Amino acid sequence: MTDLTVRVATPDDVPVWCALRYDGICRYPGAFIVTPDEAVAIPVEVDARRLAGGGKFLAFEGADAVGLAALNPNGISRARHRAEIGPFYVVDQARGRGVADALMEAMCASAVARGIWQLELYVNIDNPRAIAFYARHGFVEMGRVPNAILGAAGPETDALMIRTMSQT
């Protein structure tokens, strides 16, 4: 493996973030809520604002961007202990080399530092590789959402997965 680094994304990273997200959406449309057309229609300022808020991570092998992940804290005061994960994507050529693990570790450390102890995500039930990855990182399926999105082949079902971390 080349030199792997994970760092917090900043507004200066908007082009890299957008390119990775677009690549993921095009390759794995069932793993993302937005379509390619919707992704390119997001104004640069919106993505810059999201990245400025923290909790967004980029992974690099050397100088090459190979993954992204987002921790999206709940903005309601009584639910500030919760955050949703997504998007989460690693390029094909970097899979199996610890990139996803490093991104998950960075997000979990960020969550703990922010006082977040419950992580939540939705994953298409037809994505066993992602489900196994999340389970390996302590996520447990808590239920299913039928008709979560309307995909190219019709309605798709998502699994709601939750990880409860130490509150200390």
XYZ file of C-alpha atoms in Angstrom:
168
model
C 0.000 0.000 0.000
C 1.184 3.493 -0.741
C 1.227 6.215 1.877
C -2.367 6.415 3.189
C -3.574 9.596 4.848
C -7.023 10.661 5.971
C -7.772 14.279 6.740
C -10.690 16.597 7.333
C -11.942 18.098 4.089
C -12.035 21.885 3.793
C -13.840 24.201 1.379
C -10.667 24.166 -0.750
C -11.360 20.455 -1.356
C -14.698 20.984 -3.101
C -13.380 19.895 -6.544
C -11.857 16.699 -5.108
C -14.934 15.966 -2.975
C -17.299 16.504 -5.903
C -15.225 14.384 -8.290
C -15.099 11.457 -5.851
C -18.801 11.725 -5.054
C -19.680 11.864 -8.751
C -17.491 8.836 -9.479
C -19.220 6.875 -6.728
C -22.699 7.864 -7.845
C -21.976 6.865 -11.446
C -20.382 3.524 -10.513
C -22.770 2.584 -7.690
C -26.055 4.470 -8.140
C -27.845 2.229 -5.629
C -25.436 3.296 -2.889
C -26.242 7.005 -3.147
C -29.484 8.905 -2.737
C -28.702 11.575 -5.339
C -28.443 10.949 -9.051
C -25.482 12.135 -11.155
C -27.593 15.008 -12.505
C -28.608 16.068 -8.992
C -24.992 15.906 -7.809
C -23.675 18.203 -10.537
C -26.550 20.618 -9.885
C -25.439 21.189 -6.274
C -23.967 24.690 -6.183
C -20.273 24.885 -5.289
C -21.180 27.192 -2.402
C -23.405 24.523 -0.872
C -20.644 21.912 -0.961
C -18.149 24.469 0.371
C -20.486 25.248 3.282
C -20.893 21.532 4.043
C -17.133 20.997 4.038
C -16.593 24.091 6.194
C -18.849 22.560 8.840
C -16.369 19.778 9.536
C -16.972 16.073 9.822
C -16.192 15.425 6.161
C -13.087 13.338 5.419
C -10.921 12.579 2.413
C -8.527 9.666 2.067
C -5.395 9.871 -0.068
C -2.888 7.303 -1.247
C 0.070 9.532 -1.922
C -1.379 12.464 -3.834
C -4.369 10.510 -5.191
C -7.783 11.032 -3.584
C -9.220 7.556 -3.048
C -12.121 7.930 -0.640
C -14.561 10.178 1.145
C -16.796 9.925 4.169
C -19.187 12.270 5.937
C -20.327 12.504 9.523
C -23.545 14.531 9.679
C -24.441 15.493 13.255
C -28.073 15.893 14.205
C -28.789 19.581 14.711
C -31.585 19.147 17.255
C -30.412 19.745 20.837
C -32.050 16.651 22.322
C -30.587 14.510 19.543
C -27.094 16.027 19.451
C -25.663 12.666 20.573
C -26.565 11.243 17.143
C -25.033 11.583 13.683
C -25.725 10.028 10.321
C -22.960 8.670 8.139
C -23.069 9.316 4.433
C -21.847 9.517 1.817
C -19.117 6.911 2.216
C -17.102 5.844 -0.833
C -13.753 4.294 -1.738
C -12.606 4.043 -5.368
C -12.371 0.538 -6.779
C -8.581 0.496 -7.160
C -8.094 1.320 -3.451
C -10.496 -1.260 -2.024
C -9.101 -3.937 0.242
C -6.182 -1.762 1.370
C -7.534 -0.294 4.604
C -8.882 2.952 3.172
C -12.465 2.369 4.356
C -11.221 1.334 7.804
C -9.129 4.507 8.086
C -12.084 6.673 7.043
C -14.357 4.961 9.578
C -11.774 5.389 12.347
C -11.436 9.098 11.530
C -15.205 9.575 11.627
C -15.557 7.707 14.918
C -12.768 9.764 16.517
C -14.409 12.955 15.282
C -17.772 11.819 16.637
C -16.349 11.097 20.086
C -14.577 14.475 20.124
C -17.943 16.144 19.365
C -19.814 14.244 22.067
C -21.616 12.061 19.527
C -22.048 8.479 20.652
C -24.672 7.071 18.303
C -23.859 6.668 14.612
C -26.598 5.842 12.131
C -26.647 4.979 8.460
C -28.838 3.573 5.753
C -27.497 0.986 3.334
C -29.164 -0.766 0.407
C -29.922 -4.369 1.397
C -28.551 -5.443 -1.989
C -25.068 -4.237 -0.936
C -23.760 -7.146 1.170
C -20.168 -5.917 1.016
C -21.101 -2.598 2.650
C -23.350 -4.306 5.196
C -20.504 -6.648 6.189
C -18.086 -3.708 6.465
C -20.433 -1.777 8.743
C -21.144 -4.873 10.858
C -17.394 -5.402 11.265
C -17.236 -1.856 12.640
C -19.906 -2.493 15.251
C -23.039 -1.426 13.399
C -26.165 -3.502 13.987
C -29.188 -3.654 11.714
C -32.130 -2.142 13.565
C -34.761 -2.318 10.855
C -35.559 -1.889 7.217
C -37.040 0.938 5.209
C -39.016 -0.385 2.257
C -39.217 1.892 -0.773
C -36.357 3.980 0.626
C -35.488 5.218 -2.840
C -36.873 4.655 -6.294
C -33.976 3.167 -8.206
C -33.665 2.393 -11.901
C -35.204 -1.056 -11.348
C -37.921 0.201 -8.993
C -38.259 0.650 -5.232
C -35.240 -0.304 -3.122
C -35.086 -1.305 0.524
C -32.505 0.094 2.942
C -31.301 -1.344 6.215
C -31.011 1.094 9.109
C -27.771 0.302 10.943
C -26.714 1.854 14.247
C -23.493 1.832 16.253
C -23.588 2.938 19.858
C -20.166 3.982 21.131
C -18.877 4.554 24.626
C -20.296 7.655 26.262
C -17.198 8.352 28.355
